[in-house]
GROMACS .gro file of C-alpha atoms in nm:
model
  389
    1MET     CA    1   9.494   6.426  12.531
    2PRO     CA    2   9.146   6.374  12.380
    3GLU     CA    3   9.113   6.381  12.006
    4ALA     CA    4   8.990   6.704  11.848
    5ARG     CA    5   8.621   6.707  11.764
    6THR     CA    6   8.597   6.738  11.386
    7LEU     CA    7   8.272   6.777  11.198
    8LEU     CA    8   8.385   6.700  10.843
    9SER     CA    9   8.658   6.485  10.692
   10ALA     CA   10   8.995   6.654  10.650
   11PRO     CA   11   9.144   6.751  10.316
   12GLU     CA   12   9.493   6.615  10.267
   13THR     CA   13   9.761   6.880  10.234
   14ALA     CA   14  10.131   6.866  10.152
   15LEU     CA   15  10.203   6.945  10.516
   16ASP     CA   16  10.031   6.627  10.629
   17LEU     CA   17  10.243   6.405  10.407
   18HIS     CA   18  10.532   6.453  10.650
   19LYS     CA   19  10.330   6.316  10.946
   20ARG     CA   20  10.551   6.509  11.185
   21PRO     CA   21  10.450   6.517  11.553
   22CYS     CA   22  10.310   6.854  11.659
   23ARG     CA   23  10.553   7.069  11.855
   24THR     CA   24  10.417   7.403  11.968
   25PRO     CA   25  10.606   7.720  12.067
   26ASP     CA   26  10.583   7.899  12.401
   27LEU     CA   27  10.419   8.242  12.385
   28PRO     CA   28  10.496   8.411  12.719
   29VAL     CA   29  10.400   8.763  12.608
   30LEU     CA   30  10.061   8.636  12.495
   31ASP     CA   31  10.016   8.467  12.834
   32GLN     CA   32  10.104   8.791  13.015
   33THR     CA   33   9.864   8.986  12.794
   34VAL     CA   34   9.574   8.750  12.867
   35ARG     CA   35   9.636   8.785  13.242
   36ARG     CA   36   9.680   9.163  13.232
   37TRP     CA   37   9.381   9.242  13.007
   38PRO     CA   38   9.106   8.985  13.070
   39ALA     CA   39   8.827   8.999  12.813
   40VAL     CA   40   8.452   9.011  12.864
   41ASP     CA   41   8.271   8.684  12.815
   42CYS     CA   42   8.178   8.637  12.450
   43ARG     CA   43   8.129   8.367  12.189
   44LEU     CA   44   8.399   8.343  11.924
   45VAL     CA   45   8.414   8.192  11.575
   46LEU     CA   46   8.773   8.169  11.454
   47ILE     CA   47   8.909   8.138  11.098
   48THR     CA   48   9.282   8.074  11.116
   49HIS     CA   49   9.587   7.914  10.958
   50LEU     CA   50   9.605   7.608  11.180
   51LEU     CA   51   9.970   7.511  11.180
   52ASP     CA   52  10.166   7.397  11.485
   53THR     CA   53  10.255   7.759  11.564
   54ALA     CA   54   9.883   7.847  11.598
   55VAL     CA   55   9.804   7.586  11.865
   56PRO     CA   56   9.911   7.788  12.174
   57TYR     CA   57   9.726   8.093  12.044
   58VAL     CA   58   9.400   7.901  11.997
   59ARG     CA   59   9.443   7.745  12.341
   60ALA     CA   60   9.486   8.093  12.491
   61LEU     CA   61   9.167   8.211  12.322
   62ALA     CA   62   8.982   7.904  12.450
   63SER     CA   63   9.089   7.988  12.805
   64VAL     CA   64   8.915   8.327  12.779
   65PHE     CA   65   8.637   8.304  12.521
   66ASP     CA   66   8.361   8.053  12.455
   67ILE     CA   67   8.477   7.921  12.117
   68GLU     CA   68   8.186   7.825  11.894
   69CYS     CA   69   8.419   7.670  11.637
   70VAL     CA   70   8.762   7.692  11.481
   71LEU     CA   71   8.753   7.691  11.100
   72PRO     CA   72   9.105   7.623  10.966
   73VAL     CA   73   9.195   7.758  10.622
   74PRO     CA   74   9.213   7.443  10.403
   75TYR     CA   75   9.548   7.515  10.240
   76SER     CA   76   9.722   7.597  10.570
   77THR     CA   77   9.606   7.322  10.804
   78ARG     CA   78   9.808   7.045  10.964
   79LEU     CA   79   9.618   6.754  11.111
   80GLY     CA   80   9.869   6.721  11.391
   81ALA     CA   81   9.783   7.074  11.500
   82VAL     CA   82   9.410   6.997  11.486
   83GLN     CA   83   9.461   6.697  11.712
   84GLN     CA   84   9.648   6.908  11.967
   85LEU     CA   85   9.343   7.127  12.029
   86GLY     CA   86   9.168   6.863  12.235
   87GLU     CA   87   8.807   6.954  12.309
   88VAL     CA   88   8.812   7.279  12.111
   89PRO     CA   89   8.553   7.228  11.833
   90VAL     CA   90   8.708   7.227  11.485
   91ARG     CA   91   8.530   7.207  11.150
   92LEU     CA   92   8.745   7.116  10.850
   93THR     CA   93   8.629   7.231  10.507
   94GLU     CA   94   8.729   7.130  10.156
   95ASP     CA   95   8.784   7.472   9.998
   96THR     CA   96   8.774   7.842  10.079
   97GLY     CA   97   8.425   7.887   9.934
   98GLU     CA   98   8.286   7.632  10.175
   99LEU     CA   99   8.491   7.790  10.454
  100ALA     CA  100   8.330   8.131  10.394
  101ARG     CA  101   7.978   7.988  10.389
  102GLU     CA  102   8.033   7.785  10.705
  103ALA     CA  103   8.184   8.082  10.889
  104VAL     CA  104   7.895   8.315  10.811
  105ASP     CA  105   7.633   8.052  10.895
  106MET     CA  106   7.806   7.973  11.225
  107VAL     CA  107   7.857   8.329  11.342
  108CYS     CA  108   7.500   8.429  11.249
  109GLY     CA  109   7.359   8.118  11.413
  110ALA     CA  110   7.558   8.181  11.731
  111ALA     CA  111   7.435   8.542  11.742
  112ALA     CA  112   7.074   8.427  11.705
  113ARG     CA  113   7.079   8.176  11.990
  114SER     CA  114   7.346   8.305  12.228
  115GLY     CA  115   7.292   8.552  12.507
  116LYS     CA  116   7.657   8.651  12.480
  117PRO     CA  117   7.822   8.892  12.237
  118VAL     CA  118   7.945   8.710  11.927
  119VAL     CA  119   8.270   8.800  11.748
  120LEU     CA  120   8.424   8.659  11.430
  121GLN     CA  121   8.803   8.660  11.418
  122GLU     CA  122   8.932   8.585  11.072
  123VAL     CA  123   9.230   8.592  10.839
  124GLY     CA  124   9.161   8.689  10.479
  125GLY     CA  125   8.824   8.866  10.460
  126TYR     CA  126   8.631   8.547  10.387
  127ALA     CA  127   8.311   8.684  10.541
  128ALA     CA  128   8.342   9.042  10.415
  129SER     CA  129   8.073   9.012  10.147
  130SER     CA  130   7.829   8.902  10.421
  131ALA     CA  131   7.896   9.197  10.653
  132HIS     CA  132   7.536   9.322  10.631
  133ARG     CA  133   7.395   8.976  10.697
  134MET     CA  134   7.618   8.942  11.005
  135ALA     CA  135   7.516   9.284  11.134
  136ALA     CA  136   7.147   9.204  11.086
  137ALA     CA  137   7.192   8.878  11.279
  138GLY     CA  138   7.341   9.066  11.572
  139VAL     CA  139   7.710   8.979  11.533
  140GLN     CA  140   7.893   9.228  11.751
  141ALA     CA  141   8.222   9.270  11.563
  142VAL     CA  142   8.478   9.122  11.325
  143VAL     CA  143   8.853   9.106  11.386
  144GLU     CA  144   9.067   9.083  11.071
  145ASP     CA  145   9.434   8.987  11.062
  146THR     CA  146   9.549   9.052  10.704
  147MET     CA  147   9.578   9.337  10.454
  148GLN     CA  148   9.388   9.142  10.191
  149GLY     CA  149   9.107   9.087  10.438
  150LEU     CA  150   9.108   9.454  10.539
  151TRP     CA  151   9.079   9.557  10.172
  152ARG     CA  152   8.776   9.330  10.136
  153TYR     CA  153   8.601   9.484  10.433
  154GLU     CA  154   8.691   9.837  10.324
  155TYR     CA  155   8.529   9.761   9.988
  156MET     CA  156   8.202   9.715  10.180
  157GLN     CA  157   8.206  10.071  10.321
  158PRO     CA  158   8.004  10.205  10.490
  159LEU     CA  159   8.041   9.908  10.720
  160PRO     CA  160   7.732   9.800  10.917
  161LEU     CA  161   7.933   9.669  11.214
  162PRO     CA  162   8.272   9.731  11.379
  163VAL     CA  163   8.571   9.572  11.204
  164PHE     CA  164   8.890   9.567  11.410
  165THR     CA  165   9.218   9.510  11.228
  166ILE     CA  166   9.586   9.460  11.307
  167ALA     CA  167   9.679   9.432  10.938
  168ASP     CA  168   9.846   9.773  10.910
  169SER     CA  169   9.971   9.813  11.267
  170PRO     CA  170  10.342   9.880  11.338
  171LEU     CA  171  10.360   9.556  11.538
  172LYS     CA  172  10.220   9.353  11.250
  173ALA     CA  173  10.479   9.519  11.023
  174LEU     CA  174  10.746   9.343  11.227
  175GLU     CA  175  10.584   9.011  11.140
  176ASP     CA  176  10.591   9.108  10.771
  177ILE     CA  177  10.971   9.114  10.791
  178GLN     CA  178  10.969   8.759  10.921
  179VAL     CA  179  10.715   8.652  10.658
  180GLY     CA  180  10.951   8.781  10.387
  181ARG     CA  181  11.237   8.582  10.533
  182ALA     CA  182  11.017   8.271  10.554
  183ILE     CA  183  10.916   8.303  10.188
  184VAL     CA  184  11.281   8.326  10.084
  185ALA     CA  185  11.383   8.033  10.305
  186THR     CA  186  11.113   7.804  10.162
  187THR     CA  187  11.181   7.917   9.805
  188ASP     CA  188  11.552   7.844   9.852
  189ARG     CA  189  11.466   7.496   9.982
  190LEU     CA  190  11.236   7.424   9.688
  191VAL     CA  191  11.486   7.544   9.426
  192ARG     CA  192  11.766   7.341   9.584
  193ALA     CA  193  11.553   7.025   9.587
  194MET     CA  194  11.412   7.066   9.237
  195GLN     CA  195  11.693   7.224   9.035
  196PHE     CA  196  12.002   7.154   9.249
  197GLN     CA  197  12.088   7.523   9.254
  198LEU     CA  198  12.104   7.798   9.513
  199LEU     CA  199  11.842   8.069   9.503
  200HIS     CA  200  12.096   8.350   9.510
  201GLU     CA  201  12.244   8.211   9.187
  202LYS     CA  202  11.910   8.267   9.014
  203ASN     CA  203  11.768   8.580   8.854
  204VAL     CA  204  11.478   8.646   9.092
  205LEU     CA  205  11.192   8.882   9.011
  206VAL     CA  206  10.976   9.008   9.300
  207LEU     CA  207  10.631   9.128   9.194
  208GLY     CA  208  10.512   9.373   9.459
  209TYR     CA  209  10.728   9.600   9.677
  210GLY     CA  210  10.507   9.652   9.979
  211LYS     CA  211  10.609   9.554  10.332
  212ILE     CA  212  10.650   9.183  10.260
  213GLY     CA  213  10.802   9.243   9.916
  214THR     CA  214  11.058   9.478  10.069
  215ALA     CA  215  11.150   9.213  10.326
  216VAL     CA  216  11.185   8.948  10.051
  217VAL     CA  217  11.415   9.171   9.846
  218ASP     CA  218  11.626   9.272  10.146
  219HIS     CA  219  11.678   8.909  10.244
  220LEU     CA  220  11.765   8.803   9.889
  221GLN     CA  221  12.016   9.085   9.862
  222ARG     CA  222  12.180   8.983  10.188
  223MET     CA  223  12.221   8.637  10.035
  224GLY     CA  224  12.406   8.799   9.747
  225GLY     CA  225  12.136   8.740   9.486
  226GLN     CA  226  12.048   8.930   9.169
  227VAL     CA  227  11.702   9.074   9.242
  228SER     CA  228  11.461   9.255   9.012
  229VAL     CA  229  11.145   9.434   9.128
  230TYR     CA  230  10.823   9.539   8.960
  231ASP     CA  231  10.540   9.729   9.128
  232THR     CA  232  10.250   9.926   8.985
  233ASP     CA  233  10.339  10.212   9.223
  234SER     CA  234  10.620  10.422   9.072
  235ILE     CA  235  10.731  10.550   9.414
  236ARG     CA  236  10.782  10.192   9.531
  237VAL     CA  237  10.978  10.118   9.214
  238ALA     CA  238  11.200  10.419   9.285
  239ALA     CA  239  11.251  10.297   9.642
  240ALA     CA  240  11.352   9.952   9.517
  241ALA     CA  241  11.601  10.106   9.275
  242MET     CA  242  11.749  10.320   9.553
  243ARG     CA  243  11.806  10.003   9.756
  244GLY     CA  244  11.995   9.836   9.475
  245ALA     CA  245  11.728   9.627   9.307
  246ARG     CA  246  11.708   9.602   8.930
  247VAL     CA  247  11.397   9.769   8.784
  248GLY     CA  248  11.271   9.815   8.433
  249GLU     CA  249  11.003   9.734   8.180
  250ARG     CA  250  10.766   9.471   8.318
  251ASP     CA  251  10.756   9.230   8.020
  252ARG     CA  252  11.133   9.221   7.997
  253LEU     CA  253  11.174   9.152   8.368
  254ILE     CA  254  10.924   8.865   8.348
  255ALA     CA  255  11.091   8.717   8.038
  256GLU     CA  256  11.435   8.719   8.204
  257ALA     CA  257  11.335   8.581   8.544
  258ASP     CA  258  11.439   8.234   8.662
  259VAL     CA  259  11.221   8.265   8.973
  260ILE     CA  260  10.916   8.489   9.011
  261ILE     CA  261  10.793   8.563   9.363
  262GLY     CA  262  10.449   8.724   9.378
  263VAL     CA  263  10.385   8.926   9.695
  264SER     CA  264  10.161   9.208   9.572
  265GLY     CA  265   9.845   9.089   9.746
  266HIS     CA  266   9.667   9.108   9.409
  267ARG     CA  267   9.689   8.929   9.071
  268SER     CA  268  10.045   8.997   8.958
  269LEU     CA  269  10.087   8.743   8.673
  270HIS     CA  270   9.808   8.723   8.416
  271ALA     CA  271   9.712   8.489   8.132
  272GLN     CA  272   9.876   8.720   7.876
  273ASP     CA  273  10.206   8.692   8.065
  274ILE     CA  274  10.235   8.314   8.024
  275PRO     CA  275  10.399   8.330   7.677
  276LEU     CA  276  10.671   8.554   7.828
  277LEU     CA  277  10.787   8.292   8.077
  278HIS     CA  278  11.111   8.122   7.985
  279ASP     CA  279  11.200   7.754   8.017
  280GLY     CA  280  11.235   7.631   8.374
  281VAL     CA  281  11.086   7.934   8.545
  282VAL     CA  282  10.971   7.881   8.904
  283LEU     CA  283  10.653   8.058   9.022
  284VAL     CA  284  10.626   8.125   9.395
  285SER     CA  285  10.344   8.300   9.580
  286GLY     CA  286  10.374   8.469   9.918
  287SER     CA  287  10.016   8.599   9.929
  288SER     CA  288   9.701   8.449  10.075
  289LYS     CA  289   9.492   8.208   9.870
  290GLN     CA  290   9.584   8.186   9.495
  291VAL     CA  291   9.565   8.554   9.408
  292GLU     CA  292   9.913   8.619   9.264
  293PHE     CA  293   9.912   8.391   8.958
  294ASP     CA  294   9.633   8.309   8.715
  295VAL     CA  295   9.639   7.936   8.790
  296GLU     CA  296   9.329   7.866   8.580
  297ALA     CA  297   9.502   8.024   8.280
  298LEU     CA  298   9.801   7.796   8.331
  299TYR     CA  299   9.577   7.490   8.313
  300ALA     CA  300   9.398   7.633   8.009
  301ASN     CA  301   9.704   7.748   7.813
  302ALA     CA  302   9.974   7.498   7.911
  303CYS     CA  303   9.993   7.120   7.930
  304LEU     CA  304   9.999   6.973   8.279
  305ARG     CA  305  10.292   6.734   8.300
  306GLN     CA  306  10.291   6.621   8.662
  307THR     CA  307  10.220   6.717   9.019
  308ALA     CA  308  10.485   6.588   9.255
  309GLY     CA  309  10.478   6.691   9.619
  310GLU     CA  310  10.501   7.069   9.637
  311THR     CA  311  10.551   7.127   9.262
  312THR     CA  312  10.311   7.134   8.966
  313ASP     CA  313  10.486   7.119   8.628
  314PHE     CA  314  10.342   7.262   8.307
  315GLU     CA  315  10.479   7.264   7.953
  316ARG     CA  316  10.403   7.532   7.694
  317ALA     CA  317  10.573   7.562   7.355
  318GLY     CA  318  10.852   7.330   7.471
  319ARG     CA  319  10.917   7.533   7.787
  320MET     CA  320  10.866   7.405   8.142
  321ILE     CA  321  10.688   7.615   8.406
  322HIS     CA  322  10.711   7.507   8.770
  323LEU     CA  323  10.431   7.626   9.000
  324MET     CA  324  10.506   7.591   9.370
  325ASN     CA  325  10.238   7.482   9.621
  326ALA     CA  326   9.962   7.510   9.357
  327GLY     CA  327   9.999   7.888   9.360
  328LYS     CA  328   9.923   7.914   9.731
  329PRO     CA  329  10.163   8.080   9.976
  330VAL     CA  330  10.480   7.874  10.001
  331ASN     CA  331  10.571   7.985  10.352
  332PHE     CA  332  10.283   7.774  10.486
  333LEU     CA  333  10.477   7.467  10.376
  334ASP     CA  334  10.725   7.539  10.657
  335GLN     CA  335  10.502   7.666  10.941
  336SER     CA  336  10.466   8.018  10.794
  337VAL     CA  337  10.610   8.253  11.059
  338LEU     CA  338  10.860   8.144  11.321
  339GLY     CA  339  11.056   8.322  11.589
  340GLN     CA  340  10.986   8.558  11.875
  341VAL     CA  341  10.782   8.804  11.669
  342LEU     CA  342  10.500   8.547  11.660
  343ASP     CA  343  10.450   8.606  12.033
  344LEU     CA  344  10.411   8.982  11.983
  345VAL     CA  345  10.160   8.954  11.699
  346CYS     CA  346   9.950   8.692  11.883
  347ALA     CA  347   9.938   8.922  12.185
  348GLU     CA  348   9.819   9.212  11.970
  349LEU     CA  349   9.557   8.996  11.799
  350TYR     CA  350   9.422   8.872  12.133
  351LEU     CA  351   9.404   9.224  12.280
  352THR     CA  352   9.233   9.356  11.967
  353THR     CA  353   8.975   9.076  11.998
  354ALA     CA  354   8.922   9.168  12.363
  355CYS     CA  355   8.854   9.528  12.258
  356ALA     CA  356   8.608   9.407  11.993
  357ALA     CA  357   8.428   9.193  12.251
  358SER     CA  358   8.373   9.492  12.480
  359GLY     CA  359   8.103   9.625  12.246
  360GLN     CA  360   8.203   9.989  12.285
  361SER     CA  361   8.274  10.072  11.920
  362ALA     CA  362   8.056  10.207  11.639
  363PRO     CA  363   8.041  10.052  11.290
  364GLY     CA  364   8.357  10.116  11.088
  365VAL     CA  365   8.725  10.018  11.092
  366HIS     CA  366   8.904  10.024  11.428
  367ARG     CA  367   9.259   9.960  11.545
  368LEU     CA  368   9.424   9.888  11.878
  369PRO     CA  369   9.510  10.223  12.046
  370GLY     CA  370   9.871  10.329  12.013
  371ASP     CA  371   9.938  10.332  12.388
  372LEU     CA  372   9.842   9.964  12.409
  373GLN     CA  373  10.067   9.882  12.113
  374HIS     CA  374  10.356  10.049  12.296
  375GLU     CA  375  10.280   9.855  12.614
  376LEU     CA  376  10.282   9.527  12.424
  377ALA     CA  377  10.611   9.617  12.257
  378ALA     CA  378  10.765   9.703  12.595
  379MET     CA  379  10.651   9.369  12.739
  380TRP     CA  380  10.801   9.189  12.440
  381VAL     CA  381  11.134   9.376  12.468
  382SER     CA  382  11.150   9.293  12.841
  383GLN     CA  383  11.059   8.927  12.789
  384TYR     CA  384  11.318   8.862  12.520
  385LYS     CA  385  11.586   9.091  12.669
  386VAL     CA  386  11.611   9.292  12.349
  387ASP     CA  387  11.870   9.571  12.371
  388SER     CA  388  11.655   9.882  12.312
  389ARG     CA  389  11.947  10.128  12.304
   0.00000   0.00000   0.00000
């Protein structure tokens, strides 16, 4: 297989230290979806988490669309996956700021010179602040995968171009369950390796009780762990309490936690919270980028002791603070989302992109019609012989 065409040098990530060969999953429902609903010819710029699991999805897109470039998110890229893409053009960037600039420049440039419709598919709202520039350049639509990205585009209302999203779809919610399990699995691995203890023996605090937070708590409880929950939404706090989680005053929960898992999608641990952290606390993020913890405040208010592999150790007032994966989502250390649900979500994302490429939608937020979501679910149930009784 030819080597992937890269336009910049690659940043080294923890994933690449393992130098594992790339093994990609089969996605039969995605393949069926591509055959059943062929898309109109368009030019595509793609921002994605480029792990091994993403390779068959990108290949499927390349079989349908004219891919201008794939822009992998720097903190969730594996070089083995890049190499598996063959002739698909890939541009590697050093940080998310550069990623956003490159994406907007590319999609606007493609719109200016291409006779085809141009669509940006992204994960995280990196281009949201440039929505008006993209619309003025003639970009046809944006497809957004995540809730954080959807919030960024909604902040730009009224939108000057169509923005399609799967972030809050019922099919994507099934993936959130698997993401929660993946966060717990990686956190358990990290705690075992670093502290020689089991996660369910720790006092774990989950900051954020949305869809992913609920999945994290449910999985921890099934492991037999002591789980505390804090959320700014009192109804979510009540729901957590009804499901057996410990709730209470925020400062006390933070001070008592051995492990803090941030899955709110926003900043959940601030500079003023650092003095509350007790000795040996482990900080784990399950949200995109570095939004959950004030990492800059840690560097400013605590002494950096060492960075070893997936862990950054700080000391403050004689107490150790262990930050996992530099405050970035830990599930990307272990391929993010695994299992059959990946096939369903990739199929929905492709079909949503096909709808965006059709050019039949007005500016604003759009979602895949419910009847198509049900058809995809039925295909998935049939493919994996799920008992639907």
